[in-house]
Coordinates of C-alpha atoms in Angstrom, one line a residue:
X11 CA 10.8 39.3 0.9
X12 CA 6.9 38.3 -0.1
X13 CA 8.5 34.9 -0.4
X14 CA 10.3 34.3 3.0
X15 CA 10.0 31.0 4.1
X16 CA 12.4 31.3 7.5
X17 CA 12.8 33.2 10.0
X18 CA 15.8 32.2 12.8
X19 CA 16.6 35.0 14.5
X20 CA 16.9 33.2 18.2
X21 CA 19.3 34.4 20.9
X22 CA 20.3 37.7 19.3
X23 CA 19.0 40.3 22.0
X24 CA 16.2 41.6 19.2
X25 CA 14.7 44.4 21.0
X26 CA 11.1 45.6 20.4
X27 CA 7.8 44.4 19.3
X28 CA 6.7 42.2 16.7
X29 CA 6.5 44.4 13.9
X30 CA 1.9 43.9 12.4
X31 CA 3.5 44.1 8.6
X32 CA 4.6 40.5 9.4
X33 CA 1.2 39.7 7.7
X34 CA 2.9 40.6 4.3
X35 CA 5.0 37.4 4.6
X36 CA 2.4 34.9 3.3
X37 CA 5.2 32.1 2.7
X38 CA 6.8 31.8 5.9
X39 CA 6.6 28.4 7.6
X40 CA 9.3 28.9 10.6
X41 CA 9.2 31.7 12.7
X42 CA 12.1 31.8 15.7
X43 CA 12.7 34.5 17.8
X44 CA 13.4 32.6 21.3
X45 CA 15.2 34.2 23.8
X46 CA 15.6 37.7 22.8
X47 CA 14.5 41.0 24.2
X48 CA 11.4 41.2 22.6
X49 CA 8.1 43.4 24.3
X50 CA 4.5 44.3 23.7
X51 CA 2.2 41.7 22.4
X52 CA 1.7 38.9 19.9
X53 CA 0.2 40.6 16.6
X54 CA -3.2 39.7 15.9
X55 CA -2.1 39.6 12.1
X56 CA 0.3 36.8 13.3
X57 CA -3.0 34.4 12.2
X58 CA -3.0 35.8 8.5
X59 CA 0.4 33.6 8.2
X60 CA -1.9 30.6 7.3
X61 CA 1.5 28.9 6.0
X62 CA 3.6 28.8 9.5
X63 CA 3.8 25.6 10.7
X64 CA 6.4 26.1 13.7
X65 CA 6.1 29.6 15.5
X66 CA 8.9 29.8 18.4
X67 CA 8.3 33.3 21.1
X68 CA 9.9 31.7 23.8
X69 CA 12.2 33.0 26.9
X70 CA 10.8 36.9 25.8
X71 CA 10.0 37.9 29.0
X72 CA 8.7 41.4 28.1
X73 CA 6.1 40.0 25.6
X74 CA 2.8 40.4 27.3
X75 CA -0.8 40.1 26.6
X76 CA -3.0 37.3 25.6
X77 CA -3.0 34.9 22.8
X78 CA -5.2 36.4 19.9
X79 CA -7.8 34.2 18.7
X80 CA -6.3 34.7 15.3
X81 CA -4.0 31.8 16.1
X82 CA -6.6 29.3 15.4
X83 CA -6.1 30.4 11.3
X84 CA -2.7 29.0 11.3
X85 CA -4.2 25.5 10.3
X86 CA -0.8 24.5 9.3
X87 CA 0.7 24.7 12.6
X88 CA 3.1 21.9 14.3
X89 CA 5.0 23.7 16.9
X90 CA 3.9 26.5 19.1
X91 CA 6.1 27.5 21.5
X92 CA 5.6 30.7 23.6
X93 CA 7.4 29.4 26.9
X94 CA 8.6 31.5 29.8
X95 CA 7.4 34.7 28.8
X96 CA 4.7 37.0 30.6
X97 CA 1.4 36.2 28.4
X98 CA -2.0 36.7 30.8
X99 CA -5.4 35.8 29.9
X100 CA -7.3 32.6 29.2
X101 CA -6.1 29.7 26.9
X102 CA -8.7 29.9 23.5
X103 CA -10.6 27.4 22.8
X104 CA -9.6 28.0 18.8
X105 CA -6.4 26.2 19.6
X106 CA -8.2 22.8 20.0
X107 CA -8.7 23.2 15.6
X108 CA -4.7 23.2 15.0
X109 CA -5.2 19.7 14.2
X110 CA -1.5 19.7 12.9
X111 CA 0.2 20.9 16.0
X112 CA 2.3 18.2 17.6
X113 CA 4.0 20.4 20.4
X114 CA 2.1 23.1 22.7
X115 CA 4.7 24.8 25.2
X116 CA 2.5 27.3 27.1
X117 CA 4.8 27.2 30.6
X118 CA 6.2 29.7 32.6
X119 CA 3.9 32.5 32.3
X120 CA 0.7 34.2 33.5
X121 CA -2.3 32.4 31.9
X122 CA -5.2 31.1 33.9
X123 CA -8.8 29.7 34.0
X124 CA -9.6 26.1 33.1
X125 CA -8.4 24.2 30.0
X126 CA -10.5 24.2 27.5
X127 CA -11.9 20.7 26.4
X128 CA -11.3 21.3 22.9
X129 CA -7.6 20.3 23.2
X130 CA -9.0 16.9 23.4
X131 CA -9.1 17.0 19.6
X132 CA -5.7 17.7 19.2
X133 CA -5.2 13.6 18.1
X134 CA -1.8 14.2 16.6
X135 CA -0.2 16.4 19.7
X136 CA 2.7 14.6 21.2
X137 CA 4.3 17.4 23.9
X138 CA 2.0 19.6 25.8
X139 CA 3.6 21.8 28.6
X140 CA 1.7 24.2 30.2
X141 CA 3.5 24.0 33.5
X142 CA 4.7 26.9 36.2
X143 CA 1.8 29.4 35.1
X144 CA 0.4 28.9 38.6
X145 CA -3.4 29.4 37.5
X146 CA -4.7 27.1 35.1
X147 CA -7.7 25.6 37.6
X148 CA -10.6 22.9 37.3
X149 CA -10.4 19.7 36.0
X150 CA -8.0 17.8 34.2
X151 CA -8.7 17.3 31.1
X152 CA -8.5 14.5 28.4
X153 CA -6.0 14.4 25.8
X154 CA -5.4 12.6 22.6
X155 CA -3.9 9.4 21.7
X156 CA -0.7 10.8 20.5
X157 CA 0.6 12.3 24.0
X158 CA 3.9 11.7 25.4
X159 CA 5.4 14.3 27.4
X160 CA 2.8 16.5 29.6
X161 CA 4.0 18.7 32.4
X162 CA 1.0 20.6 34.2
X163 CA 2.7 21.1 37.5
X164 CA 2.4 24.2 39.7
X165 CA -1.0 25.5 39.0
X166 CA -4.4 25.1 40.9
X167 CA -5.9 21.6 38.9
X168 CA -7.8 20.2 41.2
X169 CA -10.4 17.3 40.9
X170 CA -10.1 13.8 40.6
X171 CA -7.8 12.0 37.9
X172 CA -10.2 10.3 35.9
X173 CA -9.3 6.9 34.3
X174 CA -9.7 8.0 31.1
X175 CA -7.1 10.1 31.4
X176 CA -4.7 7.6 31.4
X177 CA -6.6 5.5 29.1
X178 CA -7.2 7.9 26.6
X179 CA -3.2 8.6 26.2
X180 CA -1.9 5.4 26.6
X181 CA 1.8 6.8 25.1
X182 CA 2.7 8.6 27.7
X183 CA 6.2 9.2 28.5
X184 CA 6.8 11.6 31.0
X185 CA 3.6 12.8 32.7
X186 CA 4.3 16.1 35.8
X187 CA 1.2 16.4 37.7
X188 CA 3.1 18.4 40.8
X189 CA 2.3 21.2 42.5
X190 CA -1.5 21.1 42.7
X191 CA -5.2 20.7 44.2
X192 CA -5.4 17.1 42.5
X193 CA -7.3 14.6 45.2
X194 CA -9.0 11.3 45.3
X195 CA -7.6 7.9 44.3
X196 CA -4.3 7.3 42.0
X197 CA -7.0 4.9 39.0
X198 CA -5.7 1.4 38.3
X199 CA -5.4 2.8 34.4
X200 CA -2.2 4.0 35.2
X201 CA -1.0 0.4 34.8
X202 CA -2.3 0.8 30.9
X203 CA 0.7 3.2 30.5
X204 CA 3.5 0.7 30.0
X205 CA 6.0 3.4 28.1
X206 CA 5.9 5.6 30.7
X207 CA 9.4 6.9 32.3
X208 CA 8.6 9.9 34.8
X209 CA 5.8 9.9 36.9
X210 CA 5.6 13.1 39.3
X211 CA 2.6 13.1 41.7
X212 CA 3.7 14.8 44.4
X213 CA 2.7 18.1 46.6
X214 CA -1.2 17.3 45.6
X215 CA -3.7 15.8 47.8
X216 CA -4.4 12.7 46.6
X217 CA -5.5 9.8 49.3
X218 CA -5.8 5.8 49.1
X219 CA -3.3 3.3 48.5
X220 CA -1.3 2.9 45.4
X221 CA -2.5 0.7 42.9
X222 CA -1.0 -2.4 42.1
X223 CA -1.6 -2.5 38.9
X224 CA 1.4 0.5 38.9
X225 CA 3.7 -2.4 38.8
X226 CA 2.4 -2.6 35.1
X227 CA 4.4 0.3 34.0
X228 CA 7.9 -1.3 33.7
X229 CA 9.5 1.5 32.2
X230 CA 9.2 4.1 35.0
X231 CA 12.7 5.3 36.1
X232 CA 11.4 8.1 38.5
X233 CA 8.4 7.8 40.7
X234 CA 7.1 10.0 43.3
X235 CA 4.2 10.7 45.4
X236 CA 5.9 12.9 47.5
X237 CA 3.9 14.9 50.2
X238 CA 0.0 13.5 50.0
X239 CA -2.3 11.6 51.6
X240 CA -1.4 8.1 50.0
X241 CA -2.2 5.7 52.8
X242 CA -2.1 1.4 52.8
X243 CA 1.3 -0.9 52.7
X244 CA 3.6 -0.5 49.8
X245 CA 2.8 -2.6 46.9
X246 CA 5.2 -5.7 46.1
X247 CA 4.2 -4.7 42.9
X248 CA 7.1 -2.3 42.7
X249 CA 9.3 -4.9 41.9
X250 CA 8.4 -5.5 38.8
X251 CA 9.8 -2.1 38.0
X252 CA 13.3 -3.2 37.0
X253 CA 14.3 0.2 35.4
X254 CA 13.0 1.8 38.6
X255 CA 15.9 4.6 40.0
X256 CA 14.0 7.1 41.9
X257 CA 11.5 5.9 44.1
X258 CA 10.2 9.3 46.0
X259 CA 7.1 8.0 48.3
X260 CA 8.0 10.8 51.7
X261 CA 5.0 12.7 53.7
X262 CA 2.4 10.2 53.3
X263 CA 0.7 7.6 55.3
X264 CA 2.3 4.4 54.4
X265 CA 2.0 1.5 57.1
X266 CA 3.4 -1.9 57.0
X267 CA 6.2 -2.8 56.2
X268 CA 9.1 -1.6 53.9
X269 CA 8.9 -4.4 51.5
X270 CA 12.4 -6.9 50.9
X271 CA 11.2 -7.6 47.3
X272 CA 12.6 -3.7 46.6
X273 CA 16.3 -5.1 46.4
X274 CA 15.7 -6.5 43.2
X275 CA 15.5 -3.6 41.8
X276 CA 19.0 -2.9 39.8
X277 CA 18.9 0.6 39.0
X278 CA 17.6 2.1 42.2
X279 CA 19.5 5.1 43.1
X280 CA 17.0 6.7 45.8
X281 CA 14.4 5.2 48.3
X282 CA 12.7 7.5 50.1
X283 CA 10.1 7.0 52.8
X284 CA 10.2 9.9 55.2
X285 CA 7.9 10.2 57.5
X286 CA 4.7 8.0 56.9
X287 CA 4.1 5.6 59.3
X288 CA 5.8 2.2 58.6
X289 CA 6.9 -0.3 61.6
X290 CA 9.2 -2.8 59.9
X291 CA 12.9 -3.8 60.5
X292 CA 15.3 -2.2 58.3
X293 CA 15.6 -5.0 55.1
X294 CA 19.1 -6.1 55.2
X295 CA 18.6 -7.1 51.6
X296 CA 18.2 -3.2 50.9
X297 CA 22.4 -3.8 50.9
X298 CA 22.1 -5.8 47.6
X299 CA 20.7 -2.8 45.9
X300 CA 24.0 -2.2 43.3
X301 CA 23.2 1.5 42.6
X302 CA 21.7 2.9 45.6
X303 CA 22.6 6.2 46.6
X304 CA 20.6 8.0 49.3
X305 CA 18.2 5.8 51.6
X306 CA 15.6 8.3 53.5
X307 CA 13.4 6.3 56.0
X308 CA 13.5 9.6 58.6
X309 CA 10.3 9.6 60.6
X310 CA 8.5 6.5 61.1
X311 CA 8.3 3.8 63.3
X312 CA 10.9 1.8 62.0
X313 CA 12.4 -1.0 64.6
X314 CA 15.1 -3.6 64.9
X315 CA 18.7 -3.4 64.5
X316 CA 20.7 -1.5 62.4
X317 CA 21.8 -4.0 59.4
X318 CA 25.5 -4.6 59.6
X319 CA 25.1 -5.7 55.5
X320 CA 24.5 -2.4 55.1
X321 CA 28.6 -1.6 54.6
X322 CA 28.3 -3.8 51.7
X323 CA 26.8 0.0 49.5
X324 CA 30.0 0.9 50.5
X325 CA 31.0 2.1 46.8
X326 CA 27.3 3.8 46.3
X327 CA 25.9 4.8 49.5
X328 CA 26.4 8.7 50.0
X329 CA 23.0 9.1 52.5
X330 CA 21.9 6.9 55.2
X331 CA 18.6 9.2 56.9
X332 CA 17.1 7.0 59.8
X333 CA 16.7 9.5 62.6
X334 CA 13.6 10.0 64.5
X335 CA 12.3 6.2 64.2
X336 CA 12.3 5.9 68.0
X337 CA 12.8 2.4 68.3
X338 CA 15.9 1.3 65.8
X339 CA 18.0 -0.4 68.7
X340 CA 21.6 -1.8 68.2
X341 CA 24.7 -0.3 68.3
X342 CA 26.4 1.7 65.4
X343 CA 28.3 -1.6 63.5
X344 CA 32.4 -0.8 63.5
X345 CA 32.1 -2.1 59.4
X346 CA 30.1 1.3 58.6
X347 CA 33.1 2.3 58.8
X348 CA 34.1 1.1 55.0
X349 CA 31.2 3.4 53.9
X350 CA 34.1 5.7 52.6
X351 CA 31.6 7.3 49.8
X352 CA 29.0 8.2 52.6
X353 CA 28.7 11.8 53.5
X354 CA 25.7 12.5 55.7
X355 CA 25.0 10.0 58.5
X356 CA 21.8 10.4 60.6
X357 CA 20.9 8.7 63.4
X358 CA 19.5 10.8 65.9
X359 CA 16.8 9.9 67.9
X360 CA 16.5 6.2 68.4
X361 CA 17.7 3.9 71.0
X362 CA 20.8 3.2 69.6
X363 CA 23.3 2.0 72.3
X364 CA 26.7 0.9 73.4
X365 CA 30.0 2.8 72.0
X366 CA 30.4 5.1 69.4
X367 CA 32.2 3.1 66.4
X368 CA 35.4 4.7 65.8
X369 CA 36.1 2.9 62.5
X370 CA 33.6 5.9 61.5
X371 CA 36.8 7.7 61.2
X372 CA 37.5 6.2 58.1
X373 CA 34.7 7.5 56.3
X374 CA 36.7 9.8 54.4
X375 CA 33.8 11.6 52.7
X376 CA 31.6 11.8 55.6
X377 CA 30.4 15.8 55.9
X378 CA 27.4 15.3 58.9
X379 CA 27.3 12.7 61.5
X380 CA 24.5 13.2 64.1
X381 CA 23.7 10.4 66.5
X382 CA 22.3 12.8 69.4
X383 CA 19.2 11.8 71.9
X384 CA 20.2 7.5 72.0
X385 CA 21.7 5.6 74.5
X386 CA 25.1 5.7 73.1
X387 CA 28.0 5.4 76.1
X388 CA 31.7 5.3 76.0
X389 CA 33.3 8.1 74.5
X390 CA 33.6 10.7 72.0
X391 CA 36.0 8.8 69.0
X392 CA 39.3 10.8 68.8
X393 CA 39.7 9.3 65.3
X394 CA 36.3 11.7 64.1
X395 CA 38.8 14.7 64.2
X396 CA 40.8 12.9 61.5
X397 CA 37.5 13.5 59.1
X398 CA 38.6 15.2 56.5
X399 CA 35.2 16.6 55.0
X400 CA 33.3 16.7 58.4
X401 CA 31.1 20.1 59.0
X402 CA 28.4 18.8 61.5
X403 CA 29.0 16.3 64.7
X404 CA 25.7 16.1 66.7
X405 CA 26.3 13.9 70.1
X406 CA 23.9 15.1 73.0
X407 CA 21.4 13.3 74.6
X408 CA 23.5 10.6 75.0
X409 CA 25.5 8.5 78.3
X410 CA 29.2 9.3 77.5
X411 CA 31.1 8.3 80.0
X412 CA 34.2 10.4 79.1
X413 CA 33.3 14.1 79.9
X414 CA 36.0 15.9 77.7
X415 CA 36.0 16.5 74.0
X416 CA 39.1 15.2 71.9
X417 CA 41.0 17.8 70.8
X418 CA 41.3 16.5 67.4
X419 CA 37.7 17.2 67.2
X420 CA 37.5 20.6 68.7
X421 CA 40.9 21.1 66.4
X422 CA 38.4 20.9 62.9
X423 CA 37.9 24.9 61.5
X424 CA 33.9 25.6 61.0
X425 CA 32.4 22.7 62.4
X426 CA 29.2 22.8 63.7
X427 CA 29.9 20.8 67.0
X428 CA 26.8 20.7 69.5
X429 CA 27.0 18.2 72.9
X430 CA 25.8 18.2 76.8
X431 CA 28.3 20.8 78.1
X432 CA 26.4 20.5 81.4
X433 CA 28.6 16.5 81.0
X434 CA 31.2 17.0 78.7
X435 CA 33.7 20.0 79.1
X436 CA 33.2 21.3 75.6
X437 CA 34.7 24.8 74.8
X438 CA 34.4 24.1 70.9
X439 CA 30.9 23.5 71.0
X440 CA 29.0 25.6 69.0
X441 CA 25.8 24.3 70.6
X442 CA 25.2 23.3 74.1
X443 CA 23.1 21.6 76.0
X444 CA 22.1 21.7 79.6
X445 CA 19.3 19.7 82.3
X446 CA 16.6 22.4 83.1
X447 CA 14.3 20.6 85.6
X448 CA 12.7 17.6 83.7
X449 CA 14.3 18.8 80.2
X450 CA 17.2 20.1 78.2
X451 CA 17.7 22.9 76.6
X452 CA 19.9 23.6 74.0
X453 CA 21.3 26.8 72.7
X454 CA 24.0 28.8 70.7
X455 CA 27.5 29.4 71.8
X456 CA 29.1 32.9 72.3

């Protein structure tokens, strides 16, 4: 057994701890035990296998403890792997002399404290995760040149992003930055990365306007800044992203406008924009967009007319978000009715006006439709109890002019059905709505 070179033993509900006469196999150079039932902690005779060059602990969630220092002996090492198990303690410093190690997955467990800078050394490292421990803390640090994957989301980094970090990694595939305390300005070395493919900023603090040197990464498929402090008008730039297909920008503090030169994008599957603070017209050239999916411009200031081109998505288009802009004024056009792969609908609160469309009946797919608070008139379509798919109908705050439901619509089992039943005899509403004084009030059914 002194001669044991392999070890595979992964995904066979091993239970126990990691025997210390492991020490005895000098020869091994693969150790696997992933997802088992293992417990207790990592041997500190685990470092007398100066041999191993890929050790693989991962998805044990009863193996606790810290990582011994003894690790740092294992000078042959290439792939550590110790992910989603229930290790504490601090990340040693030894680890930055496993000069051979070209993957580091340290996620999803307890480990804390800041990162030491000795993993700076690690020049041959391509894959470092140490993601979902929730702890790490302090600054980011700077890796080496042969970095492509990094996910450090959901800890407590915090700190600026320095330039170097980019520039010191210029190979950079996917880079997850969520889920932290980072702030200050995104650095115009972020346009140095021009392999990159996912770029995840978002739920940090980070404040100025985007770069547009970003523009420089043409590779990036998924993009977001979700949730910050990002202020400024969109850069142009963005169109130079031509493999761009998530484009994730909501809870920020974008002004301007929502810029045209977007719709040259091919692959873009999402736009979203919730709630910053951008005043433009809706781009009809948005409808040119071949792939796009879900469009999410909830929570602005948008204005203008509702573009009739947008029934041209009709073959993509599954989520049209737009409520809440105040002052998008037009009526609903009849050809959104040839949306038939649309499901959710939102247009509540603007100062949308005239009839309701009834060719929305033909949306086939559709599963919420709210248009409440507007200055819709007319009357409640018959043709929406002939939707198929439909949960949620939202109409109050309107001017209808008919005052009874269609009983095809109060006819649809489930639905979430909410109107003024202080104007509209409603007794399928499962929400009503009355005057009280200067306001309405709305309120459960019983």
């Amino acid at each position: 057994m002194t001669n044991l070179a392999t070890i595979d033993l992964e995904e066979n509900s091993i239970e126990g701890s990691i025997p210390f006469s492991i020490n005895a196999l000098t020869k091994l150079n693969f150790l696997s035990l992933d997802r088992n039932l293992l417990s207790g902690t990592i041997p500190t005779e685990i470092g007398l296998l100066t041999a191993l060059e890929f050790l693989h602990l991962a998805e044990n969630i009863k193996l606790i403890g810290s990582i011994p220092t003894e690790i740092g002996n294992t000078t042959s090492l290439q792939s550590f792997s110790i992910h989603h198990c229930s290790l504490t303690g601090t990340l040693p410093t030894i680890i930055g002399s496993l000069l051979q190690l070209r993957k580091l997955d340290l996620g999803r467990n307890f480990l804390r404290g800041n990162i030491p800078t000795e993993l700076g050394l690690l020049t041959n490292v391509r894959e470092i995760n140490l993601a979902n421990n929730n702890a790490f803390r302090g600054g980011l640090p700077k890796f080496g040149p042969a970095l492509m994957y990094c996910y450090m989301n959901h800890n407590e980094f915090s700190g600026t992003i320095s330039s170097e970090f980019f520039s010191n990694s210029p190979l950079l595939y996917v880079l997850h930055l969520h889920g932290n305390f980072l702030h200050g300005t995104i650095p115009t070395s972020i346009g140095l990365l021009t392999d990159l493919r996912e770029l995840d900023f978002k739920l940090n603090l980070l404040s100025g306007s985007l770069p547009p040197a970003i523009g420089n990464s043409t590779s990036l498929a998924s993009f977001s800044i979700v949730d910050n402090f990002i202020t400024g008008m969109i850069p142009t730039e963005l169109a130079r992203l031509t493999d761009l297909q998530i484009l994730s920008m909501g809870y920020n503090l974008l002004s301007g406008s929502l810029p045209t030169e977007l719709s040259q994008l091919p692959s873009l599957r999402l736009i979203d924009v919730d709630a910053n603070m951008l005043s433009s017209t809706l781009p009809t050239e948005y409808a040119e967009l071949p792939q796009l999916v879900n469009f999410w411009a909830r929570d602005n200031q948008l204005t203008g007319p509702l573009p009739e081109s947008y029934s041209r998505t009709n073959r993509t288009l599954v989520s049209l978000d737009l409520q809440n802009n105040n002052q998008i004024h037009s009526t609903i056009p009849s050809s959104y009715g040839a949306m038939t792969n649309l499901k959710y609908l939102y247009l509540s609160q603007n100062n949308l006006t005239g009839t309701l469309a009834s060719e929305l009946g033909h949306c086939s797919n559709l599963v919420e439709l709210t248009v409440d608070n507007n200055q819709l008139s007319g009357k409640m379509p018959k043709e929406y109890g002939l939707l198929p798919q439909i949960q949620i109908l939202k109409f109050e705050g309107n001017n209808f002019t008919e005052h009874v439901m269609p009983s095809s619509i109060c006819e649809i089992f489930g639905l979430d059905l909410s109107a003024d039943c202080d104007v509209i005899k409603c007794t399928c509403c499962s929400t009503c709505c009355f005057e009280s004084g200067e306001s309405r009030t709305c309120g459960p059914t019983f």
